[in-house]
Structure formats: C-alpha cells, structure tokens
Short mmCIF file of C-alpha atoms and ligand atoms in Angstrom, two decimals:
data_model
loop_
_atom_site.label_atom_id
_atom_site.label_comp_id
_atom_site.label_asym_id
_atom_site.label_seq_id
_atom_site.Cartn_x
_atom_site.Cartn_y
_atom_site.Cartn_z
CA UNK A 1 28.92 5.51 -28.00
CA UNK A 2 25.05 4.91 -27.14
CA UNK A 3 23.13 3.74 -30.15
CA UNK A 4 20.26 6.29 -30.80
CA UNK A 5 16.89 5.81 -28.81
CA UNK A 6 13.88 6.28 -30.47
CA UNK A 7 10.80 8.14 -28.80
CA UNK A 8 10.08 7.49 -25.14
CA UNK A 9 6.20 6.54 -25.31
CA UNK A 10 4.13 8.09 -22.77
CA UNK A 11 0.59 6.82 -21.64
CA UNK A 12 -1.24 9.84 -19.91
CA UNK A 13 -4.21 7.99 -17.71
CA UNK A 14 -6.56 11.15 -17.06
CA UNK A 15 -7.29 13.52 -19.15
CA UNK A 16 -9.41 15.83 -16.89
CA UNK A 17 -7.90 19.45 -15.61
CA UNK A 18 -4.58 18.24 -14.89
CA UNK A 19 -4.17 15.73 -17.44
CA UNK A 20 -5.51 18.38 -20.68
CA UNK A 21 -2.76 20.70 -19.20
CA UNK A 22 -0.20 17.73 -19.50
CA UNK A 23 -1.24 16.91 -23.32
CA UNK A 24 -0.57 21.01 -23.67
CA UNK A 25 2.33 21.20 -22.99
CA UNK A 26 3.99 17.90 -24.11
CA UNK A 27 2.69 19.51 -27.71
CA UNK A 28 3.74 22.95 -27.32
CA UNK A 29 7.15 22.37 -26.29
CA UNK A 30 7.98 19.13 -27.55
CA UNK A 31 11.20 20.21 -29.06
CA UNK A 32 12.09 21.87 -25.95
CA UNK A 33 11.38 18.47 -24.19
CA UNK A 34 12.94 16.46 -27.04
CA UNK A 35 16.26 18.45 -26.46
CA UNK A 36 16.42 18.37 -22.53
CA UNK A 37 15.51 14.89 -22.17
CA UNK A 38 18.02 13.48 -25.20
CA UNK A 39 15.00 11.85 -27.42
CA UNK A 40 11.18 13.29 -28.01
CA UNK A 41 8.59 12.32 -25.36
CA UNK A 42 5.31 11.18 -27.57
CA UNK A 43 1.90 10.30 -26.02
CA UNK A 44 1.06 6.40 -27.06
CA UNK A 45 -2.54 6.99 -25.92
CA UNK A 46 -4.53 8.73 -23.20
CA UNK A 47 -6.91 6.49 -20.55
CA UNK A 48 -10.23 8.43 -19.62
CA UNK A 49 -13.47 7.51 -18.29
CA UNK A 50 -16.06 9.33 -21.02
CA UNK A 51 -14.78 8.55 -24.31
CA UNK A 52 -16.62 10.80 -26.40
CA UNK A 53 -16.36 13.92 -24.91
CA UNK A 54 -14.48 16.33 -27.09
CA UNK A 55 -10.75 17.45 -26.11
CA UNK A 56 -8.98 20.08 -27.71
CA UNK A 57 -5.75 19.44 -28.25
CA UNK A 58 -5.97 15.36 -27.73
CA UNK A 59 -6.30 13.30 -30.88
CA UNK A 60 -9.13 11.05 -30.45
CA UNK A 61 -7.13 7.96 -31.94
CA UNK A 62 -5.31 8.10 -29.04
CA UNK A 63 -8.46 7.97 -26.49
CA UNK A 64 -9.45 5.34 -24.73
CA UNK A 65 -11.67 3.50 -22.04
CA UNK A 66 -9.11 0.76 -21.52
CA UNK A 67 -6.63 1.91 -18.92
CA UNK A 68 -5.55 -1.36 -18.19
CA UNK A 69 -4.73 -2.28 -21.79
CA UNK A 70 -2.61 1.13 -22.09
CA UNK A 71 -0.36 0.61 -18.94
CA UNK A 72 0.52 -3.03 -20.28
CA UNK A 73 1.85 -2.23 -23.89
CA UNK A 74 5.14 -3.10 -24.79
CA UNK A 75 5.32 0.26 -26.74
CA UNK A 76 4.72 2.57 -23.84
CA UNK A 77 7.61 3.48 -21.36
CA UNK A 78 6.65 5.84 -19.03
CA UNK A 79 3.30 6.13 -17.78
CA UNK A 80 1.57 9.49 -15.92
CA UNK A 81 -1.25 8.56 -13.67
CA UNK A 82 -3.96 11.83 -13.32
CA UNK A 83 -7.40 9.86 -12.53
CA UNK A 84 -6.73 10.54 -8.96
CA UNK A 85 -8.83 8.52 -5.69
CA UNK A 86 -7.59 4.93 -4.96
CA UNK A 87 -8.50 2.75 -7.42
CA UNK A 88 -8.37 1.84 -9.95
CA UNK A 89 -5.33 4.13 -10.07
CA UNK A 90 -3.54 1.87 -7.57
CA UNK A 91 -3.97 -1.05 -9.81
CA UNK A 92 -3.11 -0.06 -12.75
CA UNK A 93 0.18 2.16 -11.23
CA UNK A 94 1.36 -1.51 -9.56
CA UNK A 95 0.44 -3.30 -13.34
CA UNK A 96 2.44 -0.43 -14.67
CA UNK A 97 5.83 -0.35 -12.73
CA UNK A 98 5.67 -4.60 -12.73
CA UNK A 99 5.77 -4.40 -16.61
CA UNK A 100 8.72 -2.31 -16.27
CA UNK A 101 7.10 1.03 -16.66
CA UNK A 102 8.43 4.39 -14.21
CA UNK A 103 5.40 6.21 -13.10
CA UNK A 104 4.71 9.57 -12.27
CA UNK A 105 1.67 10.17 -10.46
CA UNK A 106 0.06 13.64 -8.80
CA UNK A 107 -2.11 11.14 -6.50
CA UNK A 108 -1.89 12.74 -2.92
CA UNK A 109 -4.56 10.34 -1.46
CA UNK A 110 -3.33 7.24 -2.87
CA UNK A 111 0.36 7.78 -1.73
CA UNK A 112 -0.95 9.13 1.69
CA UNK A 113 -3.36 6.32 2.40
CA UNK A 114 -0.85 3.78 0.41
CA UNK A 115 2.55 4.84 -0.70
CA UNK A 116 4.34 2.00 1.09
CA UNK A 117 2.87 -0.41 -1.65
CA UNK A 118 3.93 1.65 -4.57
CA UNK A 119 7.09 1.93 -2.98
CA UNK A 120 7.42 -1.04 -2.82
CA UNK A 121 7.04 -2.35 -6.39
CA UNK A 122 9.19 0.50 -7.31
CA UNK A 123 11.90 -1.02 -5.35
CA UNK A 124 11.00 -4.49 -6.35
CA UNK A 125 11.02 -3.80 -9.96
CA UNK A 126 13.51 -1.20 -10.32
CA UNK A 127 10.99 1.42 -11.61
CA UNK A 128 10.82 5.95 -10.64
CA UNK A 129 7.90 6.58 -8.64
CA UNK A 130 8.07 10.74 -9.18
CA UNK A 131 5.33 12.66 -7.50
CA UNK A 132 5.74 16.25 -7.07
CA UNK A 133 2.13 17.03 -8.32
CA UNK A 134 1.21 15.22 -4.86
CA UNK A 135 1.88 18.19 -2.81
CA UNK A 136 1.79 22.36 -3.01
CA UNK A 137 0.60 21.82 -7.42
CA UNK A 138 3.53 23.59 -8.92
CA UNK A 139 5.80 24.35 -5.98
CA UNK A 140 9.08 22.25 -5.82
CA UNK A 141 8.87 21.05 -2.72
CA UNK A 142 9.19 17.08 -2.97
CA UNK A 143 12.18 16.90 -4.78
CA UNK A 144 14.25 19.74 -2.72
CA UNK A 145 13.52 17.14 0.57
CA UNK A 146 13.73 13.75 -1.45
CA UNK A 147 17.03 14.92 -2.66
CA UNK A 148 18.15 18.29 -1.96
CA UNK A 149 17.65 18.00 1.61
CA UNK A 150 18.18 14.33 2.16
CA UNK A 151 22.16 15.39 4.24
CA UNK A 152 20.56 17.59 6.13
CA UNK A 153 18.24 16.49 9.48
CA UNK A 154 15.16 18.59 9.12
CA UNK A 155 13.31 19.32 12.31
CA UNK A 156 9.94 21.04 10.98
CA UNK A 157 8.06 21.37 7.86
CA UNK A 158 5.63 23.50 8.59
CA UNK A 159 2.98 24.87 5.36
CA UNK A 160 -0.29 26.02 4.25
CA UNK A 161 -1.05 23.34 1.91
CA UNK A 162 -4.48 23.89 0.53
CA UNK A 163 -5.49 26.72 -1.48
CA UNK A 164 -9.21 26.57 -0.94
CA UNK A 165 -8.93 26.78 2.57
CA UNK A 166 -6.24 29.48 2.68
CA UNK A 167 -8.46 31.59 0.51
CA UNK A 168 -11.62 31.14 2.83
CA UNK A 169 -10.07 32.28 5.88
CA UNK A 170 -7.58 34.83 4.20
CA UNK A 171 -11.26 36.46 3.16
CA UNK A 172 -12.73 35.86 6.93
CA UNK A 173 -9.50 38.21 7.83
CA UNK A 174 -9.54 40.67 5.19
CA UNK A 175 -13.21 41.30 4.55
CA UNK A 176 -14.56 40.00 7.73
CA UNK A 177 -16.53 37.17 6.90
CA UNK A 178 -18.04 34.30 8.01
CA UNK A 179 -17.21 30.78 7.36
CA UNK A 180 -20.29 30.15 5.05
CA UNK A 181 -20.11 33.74 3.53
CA UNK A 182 -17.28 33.14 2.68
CA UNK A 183 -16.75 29.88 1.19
CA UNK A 184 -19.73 30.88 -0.90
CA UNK A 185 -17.79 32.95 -2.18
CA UNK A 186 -14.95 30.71 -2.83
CA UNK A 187 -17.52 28.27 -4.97
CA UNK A 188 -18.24 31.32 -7.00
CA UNK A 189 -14.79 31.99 -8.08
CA UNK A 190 -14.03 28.24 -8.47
CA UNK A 191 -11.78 27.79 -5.58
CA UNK A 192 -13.86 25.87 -3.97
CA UNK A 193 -15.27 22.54 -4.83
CA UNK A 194 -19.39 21.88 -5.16
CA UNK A 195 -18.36 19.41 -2.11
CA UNK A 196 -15.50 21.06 -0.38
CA UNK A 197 -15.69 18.43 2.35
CA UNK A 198 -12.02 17.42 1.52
CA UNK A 199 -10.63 20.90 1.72
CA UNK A 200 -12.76 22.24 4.50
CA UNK A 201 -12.01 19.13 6.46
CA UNK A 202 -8.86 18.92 5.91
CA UNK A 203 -8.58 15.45 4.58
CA UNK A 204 -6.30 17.40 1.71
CA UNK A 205 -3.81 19.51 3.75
CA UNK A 206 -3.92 15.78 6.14
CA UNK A 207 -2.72 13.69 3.16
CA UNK A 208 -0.25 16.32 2.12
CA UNK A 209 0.97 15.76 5.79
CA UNK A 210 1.46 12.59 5.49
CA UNK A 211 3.75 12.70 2.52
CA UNK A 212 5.65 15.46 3.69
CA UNK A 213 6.38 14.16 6.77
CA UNK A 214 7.36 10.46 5.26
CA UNK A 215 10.22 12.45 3.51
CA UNK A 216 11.32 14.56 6.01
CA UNK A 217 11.46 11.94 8.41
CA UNK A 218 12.39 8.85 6.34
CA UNK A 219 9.74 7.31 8.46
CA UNK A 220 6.20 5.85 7.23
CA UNK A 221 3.35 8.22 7.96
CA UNK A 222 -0.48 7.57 6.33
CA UNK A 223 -3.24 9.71 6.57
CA UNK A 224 -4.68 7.88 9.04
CA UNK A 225 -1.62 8.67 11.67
CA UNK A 226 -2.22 12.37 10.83
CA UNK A 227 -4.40 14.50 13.69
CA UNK A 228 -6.78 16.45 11.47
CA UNK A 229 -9.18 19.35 12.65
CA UNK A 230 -10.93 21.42 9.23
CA UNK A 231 -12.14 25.25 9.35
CA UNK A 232 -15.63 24.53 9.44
CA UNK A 233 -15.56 25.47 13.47
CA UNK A 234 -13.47 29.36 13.16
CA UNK A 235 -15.52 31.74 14.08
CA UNK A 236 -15.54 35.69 12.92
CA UNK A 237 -15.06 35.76 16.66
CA UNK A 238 -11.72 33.65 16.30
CA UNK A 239 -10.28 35.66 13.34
CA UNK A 240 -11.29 38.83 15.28
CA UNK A 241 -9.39 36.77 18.42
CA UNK A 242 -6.32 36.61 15.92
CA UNK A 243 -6.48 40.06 14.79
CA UNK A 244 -6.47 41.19 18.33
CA UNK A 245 -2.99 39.43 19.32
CA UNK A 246 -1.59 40.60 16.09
CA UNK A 247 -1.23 37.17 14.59
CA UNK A 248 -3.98 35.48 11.77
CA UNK A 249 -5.22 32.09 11.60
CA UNK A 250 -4.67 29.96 8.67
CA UNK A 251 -4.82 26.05 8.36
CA UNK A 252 -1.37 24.48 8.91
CA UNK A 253 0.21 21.15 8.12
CA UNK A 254 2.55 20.76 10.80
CA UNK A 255 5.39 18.07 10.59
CA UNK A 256 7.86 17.90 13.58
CA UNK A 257 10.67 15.57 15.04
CA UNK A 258 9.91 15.65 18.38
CA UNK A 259 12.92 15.82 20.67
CA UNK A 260 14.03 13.30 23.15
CA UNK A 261 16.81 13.31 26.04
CA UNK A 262 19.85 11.76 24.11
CA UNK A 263 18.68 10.60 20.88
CA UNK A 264 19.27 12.69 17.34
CA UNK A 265 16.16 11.33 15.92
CA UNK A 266 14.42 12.34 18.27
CA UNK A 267 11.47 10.10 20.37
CA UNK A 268 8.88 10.61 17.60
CA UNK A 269 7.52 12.56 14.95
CA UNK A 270 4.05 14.25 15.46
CA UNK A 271 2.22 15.31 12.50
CA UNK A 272 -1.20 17.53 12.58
CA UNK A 273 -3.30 19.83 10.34
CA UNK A 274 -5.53 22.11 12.09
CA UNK A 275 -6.70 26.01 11.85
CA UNK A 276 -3.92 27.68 13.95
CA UNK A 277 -3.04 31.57 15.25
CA UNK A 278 0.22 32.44 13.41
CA UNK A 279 2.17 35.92 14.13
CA UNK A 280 1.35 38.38 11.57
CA UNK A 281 5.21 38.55 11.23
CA UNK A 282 5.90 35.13 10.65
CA UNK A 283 6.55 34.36 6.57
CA UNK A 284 3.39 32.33 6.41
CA UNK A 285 1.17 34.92 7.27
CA UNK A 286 1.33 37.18 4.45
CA UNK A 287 0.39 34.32 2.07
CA UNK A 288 -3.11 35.28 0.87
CA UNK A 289 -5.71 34.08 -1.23
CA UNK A 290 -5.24 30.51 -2.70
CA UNK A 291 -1.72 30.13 -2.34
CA UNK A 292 0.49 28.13 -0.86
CA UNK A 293 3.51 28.09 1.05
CA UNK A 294 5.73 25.82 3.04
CA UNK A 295 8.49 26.54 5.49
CA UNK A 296 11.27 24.32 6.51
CA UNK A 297 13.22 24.30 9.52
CA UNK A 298 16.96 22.06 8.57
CA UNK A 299 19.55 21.77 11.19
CA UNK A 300 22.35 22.78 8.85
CA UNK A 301 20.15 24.59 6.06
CA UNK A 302 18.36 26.75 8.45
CA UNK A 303 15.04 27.82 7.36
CA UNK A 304 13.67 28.01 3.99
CA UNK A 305 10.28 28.90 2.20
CA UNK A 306 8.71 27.43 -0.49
CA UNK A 307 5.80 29.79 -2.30
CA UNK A 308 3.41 29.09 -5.37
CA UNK A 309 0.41 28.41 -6.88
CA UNK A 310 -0.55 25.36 -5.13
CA UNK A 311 -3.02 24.02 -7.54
CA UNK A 312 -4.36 24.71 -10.98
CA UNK A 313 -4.47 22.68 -14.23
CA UNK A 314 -1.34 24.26 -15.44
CA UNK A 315 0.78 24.78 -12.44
CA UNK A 316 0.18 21.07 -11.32
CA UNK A 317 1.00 19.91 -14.69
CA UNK A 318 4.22 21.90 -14.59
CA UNK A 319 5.29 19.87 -11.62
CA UNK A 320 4.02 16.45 -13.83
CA UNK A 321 6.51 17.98 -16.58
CA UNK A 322 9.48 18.19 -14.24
CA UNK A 323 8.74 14.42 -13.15
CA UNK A 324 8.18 13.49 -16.41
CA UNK A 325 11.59 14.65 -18.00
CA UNK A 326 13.19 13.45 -14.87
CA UNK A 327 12.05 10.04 -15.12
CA UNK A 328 12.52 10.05 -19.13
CA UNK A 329 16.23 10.99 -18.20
CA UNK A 330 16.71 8.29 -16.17
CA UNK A 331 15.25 5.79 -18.86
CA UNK A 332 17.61 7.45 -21.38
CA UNK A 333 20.85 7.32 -19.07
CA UNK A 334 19.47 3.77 -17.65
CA UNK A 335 20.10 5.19 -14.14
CA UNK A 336 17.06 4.87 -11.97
CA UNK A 337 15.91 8.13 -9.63
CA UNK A 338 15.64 7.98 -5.91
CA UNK A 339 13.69 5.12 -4.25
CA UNK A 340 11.97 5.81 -0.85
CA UNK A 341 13.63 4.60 2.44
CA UNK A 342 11.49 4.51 5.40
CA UNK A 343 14.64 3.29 7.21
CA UNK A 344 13.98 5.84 10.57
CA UNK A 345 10.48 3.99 11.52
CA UNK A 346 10.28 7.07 13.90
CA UNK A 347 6.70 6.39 15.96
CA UNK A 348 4.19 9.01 15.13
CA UNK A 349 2.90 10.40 18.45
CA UNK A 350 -0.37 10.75 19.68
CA UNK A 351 -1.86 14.63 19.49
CA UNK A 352 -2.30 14.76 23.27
CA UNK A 353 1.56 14.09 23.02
CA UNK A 354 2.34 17.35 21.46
CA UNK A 355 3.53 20.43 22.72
CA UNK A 356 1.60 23.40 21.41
CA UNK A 357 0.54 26.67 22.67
CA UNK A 358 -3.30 28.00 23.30
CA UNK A 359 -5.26 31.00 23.11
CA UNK A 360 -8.40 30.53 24.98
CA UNK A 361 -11.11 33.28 25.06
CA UNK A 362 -13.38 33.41 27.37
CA UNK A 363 -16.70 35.36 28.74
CA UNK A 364 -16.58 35.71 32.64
CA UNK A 365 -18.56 36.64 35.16
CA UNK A 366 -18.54 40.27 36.86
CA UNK A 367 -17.16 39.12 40.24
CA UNK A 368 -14.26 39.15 42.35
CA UNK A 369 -11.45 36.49 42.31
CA UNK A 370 -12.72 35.08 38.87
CA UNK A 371 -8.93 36.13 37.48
CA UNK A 372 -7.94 33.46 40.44
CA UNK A 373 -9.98 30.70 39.49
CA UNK A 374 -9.62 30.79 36.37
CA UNK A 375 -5.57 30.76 37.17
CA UNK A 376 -5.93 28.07 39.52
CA UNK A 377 -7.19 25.84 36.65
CA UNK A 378 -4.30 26.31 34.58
CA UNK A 379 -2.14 25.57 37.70
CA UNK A 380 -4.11 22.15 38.24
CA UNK A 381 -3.02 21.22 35.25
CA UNK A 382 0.80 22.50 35.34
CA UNK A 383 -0.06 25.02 31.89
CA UNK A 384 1.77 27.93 32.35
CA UNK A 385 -0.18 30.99 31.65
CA UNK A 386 1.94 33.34 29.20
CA UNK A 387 -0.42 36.44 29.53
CA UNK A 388 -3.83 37.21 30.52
CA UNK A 389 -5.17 39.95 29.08
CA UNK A 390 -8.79 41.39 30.51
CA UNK A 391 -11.27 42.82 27.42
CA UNK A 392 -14.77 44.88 28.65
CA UNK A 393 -15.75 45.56 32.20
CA UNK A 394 -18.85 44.52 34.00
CA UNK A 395 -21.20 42.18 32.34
CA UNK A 396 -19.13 42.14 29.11
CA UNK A 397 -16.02 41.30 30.80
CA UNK A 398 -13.68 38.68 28.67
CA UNK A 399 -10.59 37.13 29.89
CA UNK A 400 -7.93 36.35 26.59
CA UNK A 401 -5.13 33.99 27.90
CA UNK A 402 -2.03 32.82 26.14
CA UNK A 403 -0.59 29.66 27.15
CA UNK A 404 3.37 28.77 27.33
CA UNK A 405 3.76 25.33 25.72
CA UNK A 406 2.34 22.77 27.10
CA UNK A 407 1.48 18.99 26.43
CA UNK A 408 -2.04 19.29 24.14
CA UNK A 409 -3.75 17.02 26.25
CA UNK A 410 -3.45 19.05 29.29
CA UNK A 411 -4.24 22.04 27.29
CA UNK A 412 -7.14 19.94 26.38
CA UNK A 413 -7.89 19.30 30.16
CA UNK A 414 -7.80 22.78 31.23
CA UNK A 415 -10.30 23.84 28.96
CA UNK A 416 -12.83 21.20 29.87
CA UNK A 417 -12.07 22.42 33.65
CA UNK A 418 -12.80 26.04 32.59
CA UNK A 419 -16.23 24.79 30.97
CA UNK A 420 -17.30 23.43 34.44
CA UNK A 421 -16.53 27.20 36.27
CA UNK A 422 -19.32 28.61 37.59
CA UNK A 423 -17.68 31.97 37.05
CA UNK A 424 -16.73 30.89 33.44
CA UNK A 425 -20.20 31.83 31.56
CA UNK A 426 -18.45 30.54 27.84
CA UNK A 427 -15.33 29.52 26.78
CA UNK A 428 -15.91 31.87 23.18
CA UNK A 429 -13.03 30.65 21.36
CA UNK A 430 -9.86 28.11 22.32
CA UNK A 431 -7.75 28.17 19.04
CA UNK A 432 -3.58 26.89 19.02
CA UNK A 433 -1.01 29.61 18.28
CA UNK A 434 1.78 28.12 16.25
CA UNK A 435 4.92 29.60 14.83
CA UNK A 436 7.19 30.81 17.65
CA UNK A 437 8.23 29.46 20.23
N1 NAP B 1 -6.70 19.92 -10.08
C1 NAP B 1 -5.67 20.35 -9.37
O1 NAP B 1 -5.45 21.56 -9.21
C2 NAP B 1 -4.72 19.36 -8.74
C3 NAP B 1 -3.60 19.83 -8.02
C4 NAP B 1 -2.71 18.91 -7.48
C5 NAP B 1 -2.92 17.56 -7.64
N2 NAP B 1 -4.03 17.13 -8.33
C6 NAP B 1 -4.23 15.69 -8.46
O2 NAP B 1 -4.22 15.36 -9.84
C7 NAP B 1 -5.09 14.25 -10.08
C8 NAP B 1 -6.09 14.61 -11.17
O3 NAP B 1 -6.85 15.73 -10.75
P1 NAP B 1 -7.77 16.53 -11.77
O4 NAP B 1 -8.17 17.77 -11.06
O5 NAP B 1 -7.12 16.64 -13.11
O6 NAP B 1 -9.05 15.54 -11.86
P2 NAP B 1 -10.23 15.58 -12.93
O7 NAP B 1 -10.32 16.89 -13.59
O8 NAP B 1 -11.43 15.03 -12.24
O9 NAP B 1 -9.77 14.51 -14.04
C9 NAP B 1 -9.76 13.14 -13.83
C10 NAP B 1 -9.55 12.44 -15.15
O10 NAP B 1 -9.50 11.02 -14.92
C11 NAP B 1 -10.40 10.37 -15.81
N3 NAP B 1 -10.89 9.16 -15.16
C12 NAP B 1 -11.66 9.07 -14.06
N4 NAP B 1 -11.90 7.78 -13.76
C13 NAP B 1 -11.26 7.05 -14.70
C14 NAP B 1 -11.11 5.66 -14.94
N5 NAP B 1 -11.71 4.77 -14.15
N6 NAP B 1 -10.38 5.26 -16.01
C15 NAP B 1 -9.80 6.16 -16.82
N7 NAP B 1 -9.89 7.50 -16.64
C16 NAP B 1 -10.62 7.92 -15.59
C17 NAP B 1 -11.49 11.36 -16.11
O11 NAP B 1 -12.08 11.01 -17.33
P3 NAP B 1 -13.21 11.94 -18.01
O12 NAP B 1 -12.49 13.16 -18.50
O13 NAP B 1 -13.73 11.11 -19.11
O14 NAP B 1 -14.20 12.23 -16.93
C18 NAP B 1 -10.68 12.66 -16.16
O15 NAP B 1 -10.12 12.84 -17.43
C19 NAP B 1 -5.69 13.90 -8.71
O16 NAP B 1 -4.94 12.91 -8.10
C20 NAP B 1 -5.56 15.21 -7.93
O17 NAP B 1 -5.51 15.01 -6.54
C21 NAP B 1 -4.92 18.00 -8.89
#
C-alpha cells in the first residue's frame, strides 16, 4: 500500500479576477477537492503585483511580491499561473516546471505566441502543462481534443471564441446598431474592455486559433501564422447584408485540414479569424450575447458543439479547478498527464490559399449590360457566381452576389477588378459566408 501523502501545496501567481475566483473555490470546497483528488489541495502563498490591496478571502500571510521566490520552494508542488501577457509569466512557468513543479496556466497569449517552449520543458522535465482556461473560459473544450478526440482525425474546428465581440455584433443584429453604438454599450455592461483593441481586433479569438488548431492538428501553429481580420470594419449595412440572405455575421475562429489529392493529412492546415456570414440555421448562429461556442467536425465522431460562458472570473476558474485536480491526481498516482506532440508539422497555408465563399454588395449604375460586366469579372478570375440577386431599380439599383468557393485570393482579385468598373459606383460591402458548403 501507498504511504499517506500529505497536502499538495499550491502557489496561485495572480490574484486578479481569475485568480480571487481560484482562492474561492479552493476554500469553499476544499473537502470536496480533498476527497476527489486523494489528499487536500492548500495554497502555500499567492504572487501579485500590489501587495497591499485588500482581498477577501486571501490571507495576507500568504501574499506576496516575490513570484520568483514562490515558484522555487521546495514546499510547493503545483503551481497555477493567472498574471497573464508574456513575461514574466513565461519565466517563472519554465523556473517552475524545471524545479519539478506541473503547471496549470489560463495564458492564451503566452501559449499562442510560445507554447512550443513550455512544451518543451514539460517534456524535458517530466512536468503537466494543463491549460483549459486558455480557450472558451469554462467550456471543456481542450481536454475533449487533447484526449477525448486524440483517435479520431478532426477536419474543422470551427467557434466563436470571444465573448466581447460576439456580444457587439449579436447587438448590431438584434437592435440594429452600429459598431461604436454598440460597443459603447458593451463597456457599459463590462463586456468590453476600456481598450478592447484585443477583442475588437481579434488578437484574442487569433490566439485561441492558434491553440486550437495546434491540437487538432498535432501540428505547431502561433499567433503569428493565424490570418486575423477584427469587427471594427462591419457595417449596419453588412449585418443588414446578412439579415437579407437569412444568415448573421459573427467573428469566427476557423481551423481546417485542408485536403490534398492522396494524402490523409491533408496538404496543410489553414487557420483564420475574421467577421463571417453564417446561416441563421447553422448551430453557431443562435449563440447570442457573450457566449461562446465551438463546433467540431471529426471524421469518425461527426460533429459536435461545445457551448458556455466563455469568460468570467468564476467560469474560467472552474476550468483552472478541473486542471488543477487533474494535475494534483497525477502527482498523487505519480502518472504524468498528456504531453503535446507536434509530430504532424502540417504547413499552415497562406489566406490567399483558402477556399472560402463571398458575398459582395455592390451599388451599380442604371445602365444596360452592367449584370454582364460585372459577370465577366468573376469569369476573369474563374469565381463561380452562386446567385446574383438585383435590390432597387434605377439610380438605387444594387447587385448582391454569392460566390461558389473559390481560392481567397482570387476572390480577393475580383473585387479589386469590380472597384475599377466604371459601371460599379461602390463595392458597399464584400463580407465571407462560412458554414456550408
Ligand atoms: N478574465 C477572464 O474572464 C479570463 C478568461 C479566460 C482566460 N483568462 C486569462 O487568465 C489570466 C488572468 O486574467 P485576469 O482577468 O484574472 O487578469 P487580472 O484581473 O488583470 O489579474 C492579474 C493578476 O496578476 C497579478 N500580477 C500582474 N503582474 C504581476 C507580476 N509581475 N507579478 C505577480 N503578479 C502579477 C495582478 O496583481 P494585482 O492584483 O496586484 O494587480 C493580478 O492579481 C490571463 O492570462 C487571461 O488571459 C481570463
């Protein structure tokens, strides 16, 4: 028989919305924790930045300014890492796992802009990197493709990742809104930062790319490799667009094996974030306000949905909880958890590589033939033209044209053709349509 373990010590680094939510509920349900995890879980001391600042719920012995110290005592075993940004998370995660420590972090930047070194010393020094904070706050979503998945061959992950931004242009669709009006709107009701440059940008929903499309692939993507395009550009015109083809435009992460003559793996992997028509029918569209939602397309699983809260103090630190007991089982059963393999080193293709369909809306002139020019331009280019559809007469005559799929950069191509047209007086709105095929 095992002898007895005592306590497994746990040194929270961040104590901010996530991190107060993780002291919570390591007190509240300690015994709880204490019986699924085979010993109690105790905090050895909690790493912030402003010492004095009064936290209810933390004891202030515990507090302190030296996270470095904290991650190096021999007393601590596990270590959760909720500063967030680079460093000097990154430094004192790598101190961490090389002093034998498992980590579990809900860092989406840091793992998107450098996972492969923290995967790295994982491997190196046997320590659980567990990070299902990273990605969709209290949704399991990391662990169903790190492990759950992992037989399968997943062709598509395909998600609204970011909360803020779902809620902006869920209220441009609902209430009619602009983009200003209604991220105003957002910062009133806190779902929205002061700077929402990294939501509205999409440097967020880009990062989350990244790592979703690293474990669905088993191939290294960074935020860098990920095409990003933010909300900042839809229109009231674009939602109206939407509303008009029955579909509604949210911003998607979009994660796909991209299929090659022959080979299972496929000839890359393209992975994007941009605002994006979706059918009003497809699952997706009827997630509203700040949640989130991810879809998965499996070649033996078929398709499945993941839905939550994507963010929050407490949801996030419900997914830090999971991780945390996870890794403290592992500890107590001296069997480490999953490392990351990278073993498919699929490339990541460019964007004007991908195959995506448009919508492109555009203000014509009252003459003859313009239906034929404008045609002839999609021709040049070998898009196919899926419908045309003809809105106003006269001097408020529109042309709305759906694209079959096509290559992105020709897409690209044909628009820039349409803006030279002396019988195209504005291209109003060119926006993808995702989600069938
Ligand atoms: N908030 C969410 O809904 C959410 C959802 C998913 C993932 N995440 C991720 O979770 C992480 C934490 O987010 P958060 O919203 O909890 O951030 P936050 O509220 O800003 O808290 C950050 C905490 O880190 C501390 N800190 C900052 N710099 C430090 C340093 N150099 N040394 C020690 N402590 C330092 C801060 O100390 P002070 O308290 O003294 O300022 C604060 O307690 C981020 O990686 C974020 O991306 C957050």
């Amino acid at each position: 028989m095992k002898p007895e373990r005592g306590p497994l010590r746990v040194a929270l680094l961040g104590c901010g919305v996530v991190g107060s939510e993780v002291v919570r509920l390591l007190r509240e349900q300690a015994d709880d924790l204490a019986a699924r995890v085979g010993t109690p879980l105790e905090l050895a001391g909690v790493a912030v930045r402003r010492p004095e600042r009064v936290r209810a719920g933390v004891d202030p012995a515990l507090v302190t300014t030296d996270a470095q110290g904290l991650v190096t005592r021999d007393d601590v075993d596990i270590v959760v890492e909720v500063i967030g940004g680079i460093e000097p998370a990154r430094t004192l995660m790598l101190e961490a796992m090389k002093t034998g420590k498992s980590v579990v972090t809900a860092n989406k930047a840091l793992l998107a802009e450098d996972g492969a070194t923290l995967f790295a010393a994982a491997r190196e020094y046997g320590a659980d990197l567990y990070y299902e904070a990273a990605v969709a706050g209290a949704i399991p979503l990391l662990r169903p493709l790190r492990e759950s998945l992992v037989g399968d061959h997943v062709h598509r992950v395909l998600g609204i990742v970011n909360g803020t931004t779902n809620y902006i242009l869920d209220q441009m669709d609902s209430g009619g809104a602009g983009f200003n009006e209604a991220l105003e709107e957002a910062q009133a009701l806190g779902y929205a930062e002061a700077d929402p440059t990294a939501d509205v940008e999409g440097f967020d929903a880009a990062a989350k790319a990244a790592i979703l499309a690293q474990l669905a692939f088993h191939t290294p993507v960074t935020a860098a490799d990920v095409h990003r395009e933010g909300i900042t550009e839809v229109s009231a015109a674009d939602v109206a667009g939407a509303k008009g083809m029955d579909c509604v435009v949210k911003l998607l992460a979009i994660c796909e094996r991209v299929p090659s003559e022959g080979g299972r793996n496929g000839r890359g992997v393209s992975v994007r974030v941009y605002p994006a028509m979706i059918p009003r029918t497809h699952p997706l569209a009827s997630v509203r306000e700040a949640y989130n939602a991810v879809f998965v397309e499996a070649e033996s699983a078929g398709s499945l949905m993941f839905y939550g809260a994507g963010a929050g103090g407490a949801p996030t630190a419900s997914a830090v909880l999971g991780d945390l007991v996870a890794v403290a089982r592992n500890v107590v059963g001296g069997t480490p958890g999953p490392v990351e393999v990278t073993y498919a080193k699929l490339p990541v293709l460019p964007m004007g590589e991908t195959v995506t369909r448009y919508y492109i809306h555009l203000d014509v002139t009252d003459e003859a033939g313009v239906l034929a020019t404008v045609a002839e331009e999609f021709a040049r280019h070998e898009v196919s033209i899926q419908a045309v559809r003809q809105v106003g007469l006269g001097e408020e005559a529109q042309l709305v044209v759906v694209t079959h799929r096509a290559p992105d950069a020709a897409l690209s191509a044909v628009v820039e053709g349409l803006r030279g047209l002396d019988s195209v007086r504005e291209v109003a709105s060119v926006m993808r349509v995702e989600g069938e095929e």
